[in-house]
Amino acid sequence: MLSNSRTRKAERNSNEHSLLRAFQARLESLRSETGLSRRAFADRLGIPRSSYFHLMSDAGNPSLDTVELIAARVGVHPSELFPAPAPSSFSETPVSDPEGETNRVRSTT
């Protein structure tokens, strides 16, 4: 059985990989739309071919600068390279403090 910290790390890695996979799938979709080979697409993006192939591998870990560069070169906003965010699990609940002032408390549910 995994400890809590190991479980959180495994979940974080899984989430990171799902975000990476979504980014890679979007990039591949954009490449397909252009009809370019992977090498030609890397050239169009202005990144070394080896960097493009690394980016599309399990070890890919694009920096924000790289994401912004790619988005600019393909003509989309950087957020369009990632899936839409899931609805938040946070909710705000009004609570009264001892002086009777109402505050908002965020909680996960």
Coordinates of N, CA and C in Angstrom, one line a residue:
M1 N 0.8 -1.2 0.0 CA 0.0 0.0 0.0 C 0.9 1.2 0.0
L2 N 0.5 2.2 -0.8 CA 1.3 3.5 -0.9 C 1.0 4.4 0.2
S3 N 2.0 5.1 0.7 CA 1.8 6.1 1.8 C 1.1 7.3 1.1
N4 N 0.5 8.2 2.0 CA -0.2 9.3 1.5 C 0.7 10.2 0.5
S5 N 1.9 10.5 0.9 CA 2.8 11.3 0.1 C 3.1 10.6 -1.2
R6 N 3.3 9.3 -1.2 CA 3.5 8.5 -2.4 C 2.3 8.5 -3.3
T7 N 1.1 8.4 -2.7 CA -0.1 8.4 -3.4 C -0.3 9.7 -4.1
R8 N -0.1 10.8 -3.4 CA -0.2 12.2 -3.9 C 0.8 12.4 -5.1
K9 N 2.0 11.9 -4.9 CA 3.0 12.0 -6.0 C 2.5 11.2 -7.2
A10 N 2.0 10.0 -7.0 CA 1.6 9.2 -8.2 C 0.4 9.9 -8.9
E11 N -0.5 10.5 -8.1 CA -1.7 11.2 -8.7 C -1.2 12.4 -9.4
R12 N -0.2 13.1 -8.9 CA 0.3 14.3 -9.5 C 1.0 13.9 -10.8
N13 N 1.8 12.9 -10.8 CA 2.4 12.4 -12.0 C 1.4 12.0 -13.1
S14 N 0.3 11.3 -12.6 CA -0.7 10.9 -13.5 C -1.4 12.1 -14.2
N15 N -1.7 13.1 -13.3 CA -2.3 14.3 -13.9 C -1.4 15.1 -14.8
E16 N -0.1 15.1 -14.5 CA 0.9 15.8 -15.3 C 0.9 15.1 -16.7
H17 N 0.9 13.7 -16.6 CA 1.0 13.0 -17.9 C -0.3 13.2 -18.7
S18 N -1.4 13.3 -18.1 CA -2.7 13.5 -18.8 C -2.7 14.9 -19.5
L19 N -2.1 15.9 -18.8 CA -2.0 17.2 -19.4 C -1.0 17.2 -20.5
L20 N 0.1 16.5 -20.3 CA 1.1 16.4 -21.4 C 0.5 15.6 -22.6
R21 N -0.3 14.6 -22.3 CA -0.9 13.8 -23.4 C -1.9 14.7 -24.2
A22 N -2.7 15.5 -23.5 CA -3.6 16.3 -24.1 C -2.9 17.4 -25.0
F23 N -1.8 17.9 -24.4 CA -1.0 18.9 -25.2 C -0.5 18.3 -26.4
Q24 N 0.1 17.1 -26.3 CA 0.7 16.4 -27.4 C -0.4 16.1 -28.5
A25 N -1.6 15.6 -28.0 CA -2.7 15.3 -29.0 C -3.1 16.6 -29.7
R26 N -3.2 17.7 -29.0 CA -3.6 18.9 -29.7 C -2.5 19.4 -30.7
L27 N -1.3 19.2 -30.3 CA -0.2 19.6 -31.2 C -0.2 18.7 -32.5
E28 N -0.4 17.4 -32.3 CA -0.5 16.5 -33.4 C -1.7 16.8 -34.3
S29 N -2.8 17.2 -33.7 CA -4.0 17.6 -34.5 C -3.7 18.8 -35.3
L30 N -3.0 19.8 -34.7 CA -2.7 21.0 -35.5 C -1.7 20.6 -36.6
R31 N -0.8 19.7 -36.3 CA 0.2 19.3 -37.4 C -0.6 18.6 -38.5
S32 N -1.5 17.7 -38.2 CA -2.3 17.0 -39.2 C -3.0 18.0 -40.1
E33 N -3.6 19.0 -39.4 CA -4.4 20.0 -40.2 C -3.5 20.7 -41.2
T34 N -2.2 20.8 -41.0 CA -1.3 21.5 -41.9 C -0.9 20.6 -43.0
G35 N -1.0 19.3 -42.8 CA -0.5 18.3 -43.8 C 1.0 18.1 -43.8
L36 N 1.6 18.7 -42.8 CA 3.1 18.6 -42.8 C 3.6 17.4 -42.1
S37 N 4.8 17.0 -42.5 CA 5.4 15.9 -41.7 C 5.8 16.4 -40.4
R38 N 6.2 15.5 -39.5 CA 6.6 16.0 -38.1 C 7.9 16.8 -38.3
R39 N 8.8 16.4 -39.1 CA 10.0 17.2 -39.3 C 9.7 18.6 -39.9
A40 N 8.8 18.7 -40.9 CA 8.5 20.0 -41.5 C 7.7 20.8 -40.5
F41 N 6.9 20.2 -39.7 CA 6.2 20.9 -38.6 C 7.1 21.5 -37.6
A42 N 8.1 20.7 -37.2 CA 9.1 21.3 -36.2 C 9.8 22.5 -36.8
D43 N 10.2 22.4 -38.1 CA 10.8 23.5 -38.8 C 9.9 24.7 -38.8
R44 N 8.6 24.5 -39.1 CA 7.7 25.6 -39.1 C 7.6 26.3 -37.7
L45 N 7.6 25.4 -36.6 CA 7.6 25.9 -35.3 C 8.8 26.7 -34.9
G46 N 9.9 26.4 -35.6 CA 11.2 27.1 -35.3 C 11.9 26.5 -34.2
I47 N 11.6 25.2 -33.9 CA 12.4 24.5 -32.9 C 13.1 23.3 -33.5
P48 N 14.3 22.9 -32.9 CA 15.0 21.8 -33.5 C 14.1 20.6 -33.6
R49 N 14.3 19.8 -34.6 CA 13.6 18.6 -34.8 C 13.7 17.7 -33.6
S50 N 14.9 17.6 -33.1 CA 15.1 16.7 -31.9 C 14.3 17.2 -30.7
S51 N 14.2 18.5 -30.6 CA 13.4 19.1 -29.5 C 11.9 18.7 -29.7
Y52 N 11.4 18.8 -30.9 CA 10.0 18.5 -31.2 C 9.8 17.0 -30.9
F53 N 10.7 16.1 -31.3 CA 10.5 14.7 -31.0 C 10.5 14.4 -29.5
H54 N 11.4 15.1 -28.8 CA 11.5 14.9 -27.4 C 10.2 15.4 -26.7
L55 N 9.7 16.6 -27.2 CA 8.4 17.1 -26.7 C 7.3 16.2 -26.8
M56 N 7.3 15.4 -27.9 CA 6.2 14.5 -28.2 C 6.4 13.1 -27.5
S57 N 7.5 13.0 -26.7 CA 7.7 11.7 -26.1 C 7.2 11.7 -24.6
D58 N 7.3 10.6 -23.9 CA 6.9 10.5 -22.5 C 7.8 11.5 -21.7
A59 N 9.0 11.8 -22.1 CA 9.8 12.7 -21.3 C 9.6 14.2 -21.6
G60 N 8.6 14.5 -22.5 CA 8.3 15.8 -22.9 C 7.9 16.6 -21.7
N61 N 8.4 17.9 -21.6 CA 8.1 18.7 -20.5 C 8.3 20.2 -21.0
P62 N 7.3 20.7 -21.8 CA 7.6 22.0 -22.4 C 7.5 23.1 -21.4
S63 N 8.4 24.1 -21.5 CA 8.4 25.3 -20.7 C 7.3 26.2 -21.2
L64 N 7.0 27.2 -20.4 CA 5.9 28.1 -20.8 C 6.4 28.9 -22.0
D65 N 7.7 29.2 -22.1 CA 8.3 29.9 -23.2 C 8.0 29.0 -24.5
T66 N 8.2 27.7 -24.4 CA 8.0 26.9 -25.6 C 6.6 26.8 -25.9
V67 N 5.7 26.7 -25.0 CA 4.3 26.7 -25.2 C 3.8 28.0 -25.9
E68 N 4.3 29.1 -25.4 CA 4.0 30.4 -26.1 C 4.5 30.5 -27.5
L69 N 5.8 30.0 -27.7 CA 6.4 30.0 -29.0 C 5.5 29.2 -30.0
I70 N 5.2 28.0 -29.6 CA 4.4 27.1 -30.4 C 3.1 27.7 -30.8
A71 N 2.4 28.2 -29.7 CA 1.1 28.8 -30.0 C 1.2 30.0 -31.0
A72 N 2.2 30.8 -30.8 CA 2.3 32.0 -31.7 C 2.6 31.5 -33.2
R73 N 3.4 30.4 -33.3 CA 3.7 29.9 -34.6 C 2.6 29.2 -35.3
V74 N 1.7 28.7 -34.6 CA 0.5 28.0 -35.2 C -0.7 28.9 -35.2
G75 N -0.6 30.1 -34.6 CA -1.7 31.1 -34.6 C -2.8 30.8 -33.7
V76 N -2.5 30.3 -32.5 CA -3.6 30.1 -31.5 C -3.1 30.7 -30.2
H77 N -4.1 30.9 -29.2 CA -3.7 31.3 -27.9 C -3.1 30.1 -27.2
P78 N -2.1 30.3 -26.3 CA -1.5 29.2 -25.6 C -2.5 28.3 -24.9
S79 N -3.6 28.9 -24.4 CA -4.6 28.0 -23.7 C -5.3 27.0 -24.6
E80 N -5.3 27.3 -25.9 CA -5.9 26.4 -26.9 C -5.1 25.2 -27.1
L81 N -3.9 25.1 -26.5 CA -3.1 23.9 -26.7 C -3.3 22.9 -25.5
F82 N -4.2 23.3 -24.6 CA -4.6 22.4 -23.5 C -6.1 22.3 -23.4
P83 N -6.5 21.2 -22.7 CA -7.9 21.0 -22.6 C -8.6 22.1 -21.7
A84 N -9.9 22.2 -21.9 CA -10.6 23.2 -21.0 C -10.5 22.7 -19.6
P85 N -10.4 23.7 -18.6 CA -10.3 23.3 -17.2 C -11.6 22.6 -16.8
A86 N -11.5 21.6 -15.9 CA -12.6 21.0 -15.3 C -13.3 21.9 -14.3
P87 N -14.6 21.7 -14.1 CA -15.2 22.6 -13.1 C -14.5 22.4 -11.7
S88 N -14.5 23.5 -11.0 CA -13.8 23.5 -9.7 C -14.6 22.7 -8.7
S89 N -13.8 22.1 -7.8 CA -14.5 21.3 -6.7 C -14.5 22.2 -5.4
F90 N -14.1 23.5 -5.6 CA -14.2 24.4 -4.4 C -15.6 25.1 -4.4
S91 N -16.1 25.3 -3.2 CA -17.3 26.0 -3.1 C -17.2 27.1 -2.0
E92 N -17.9 28.1 -2.1 CA -17.8 29.2 -1.1 C -19.0 29.1 -0.2
T93 N -18.8 29.1 1.1 CA -19.9 29.0 2.0 C -19.8 30.2 2.9
P94 N -20.9 31.0 3.0 CA -20.9 32.2 3.9 C -20.9 31.7 5.4
V95 N -20.0 32.3 6.2 CA -20.0 31.9 7.6 C -19.9 33.3 8.4
S96 N -20.4 33.2 9.6 CA -20.4 34.4 10.5 C -19.3 34.3 11.5
D97 N -18.5 35.3 11.7 CA -17.5 35.3 12.8 C -18.2 35.7 14.1
P98 N -17.5 35.7 15.2 CA -18.1 36.0 16.5 C -18.6 37.4 16.5
E99 N -18.1 38.4 15.7 CA -18.6 39.7 15.7 C -19.8 39.9 14.8
G100 N -20.2 38.8 14.2 CA -21.4 38.8 13.3 C -21.1 39.2 11.9
E101 N -19.9 39.4 11.5 CA -19.5 39.7 10.1 C -19.5 38.4 9.3
T102 N -20.0 38.6 8.1 CA -20.1 37.4 7.2 C -18.8 37.4 6.3
N103 N -18.2 36.2 6.3 CA -17.1 36.0 5.5 C -17.3 34.8 4.6
R104 N -16.5 34.6 3.6 CA -16.6 33.4 2.7 C -15.5 32.5 3.0
V105 N -15.8 31.2 3.1 CA -14.8 30.2 3.3 C -14.9 29.2 2.1
R106 N -13.7 29.0 1.6 CA -13.6 28.0 0.5 C -13.4 26.6 1.0
S107 N -14.1 25.7 0.5 CA -13.9 24.3 1.0 C -14.0 23.4 -0.3
T108 N -13.4 22.2 -0.1 CA -13.5 21.2 -1.2 C -14.5 20.3 -0.8
T109 N -15.3 19.9 -1.8 CA -16.4 19.0 -1.6 C -16.4 17.9 -2.6

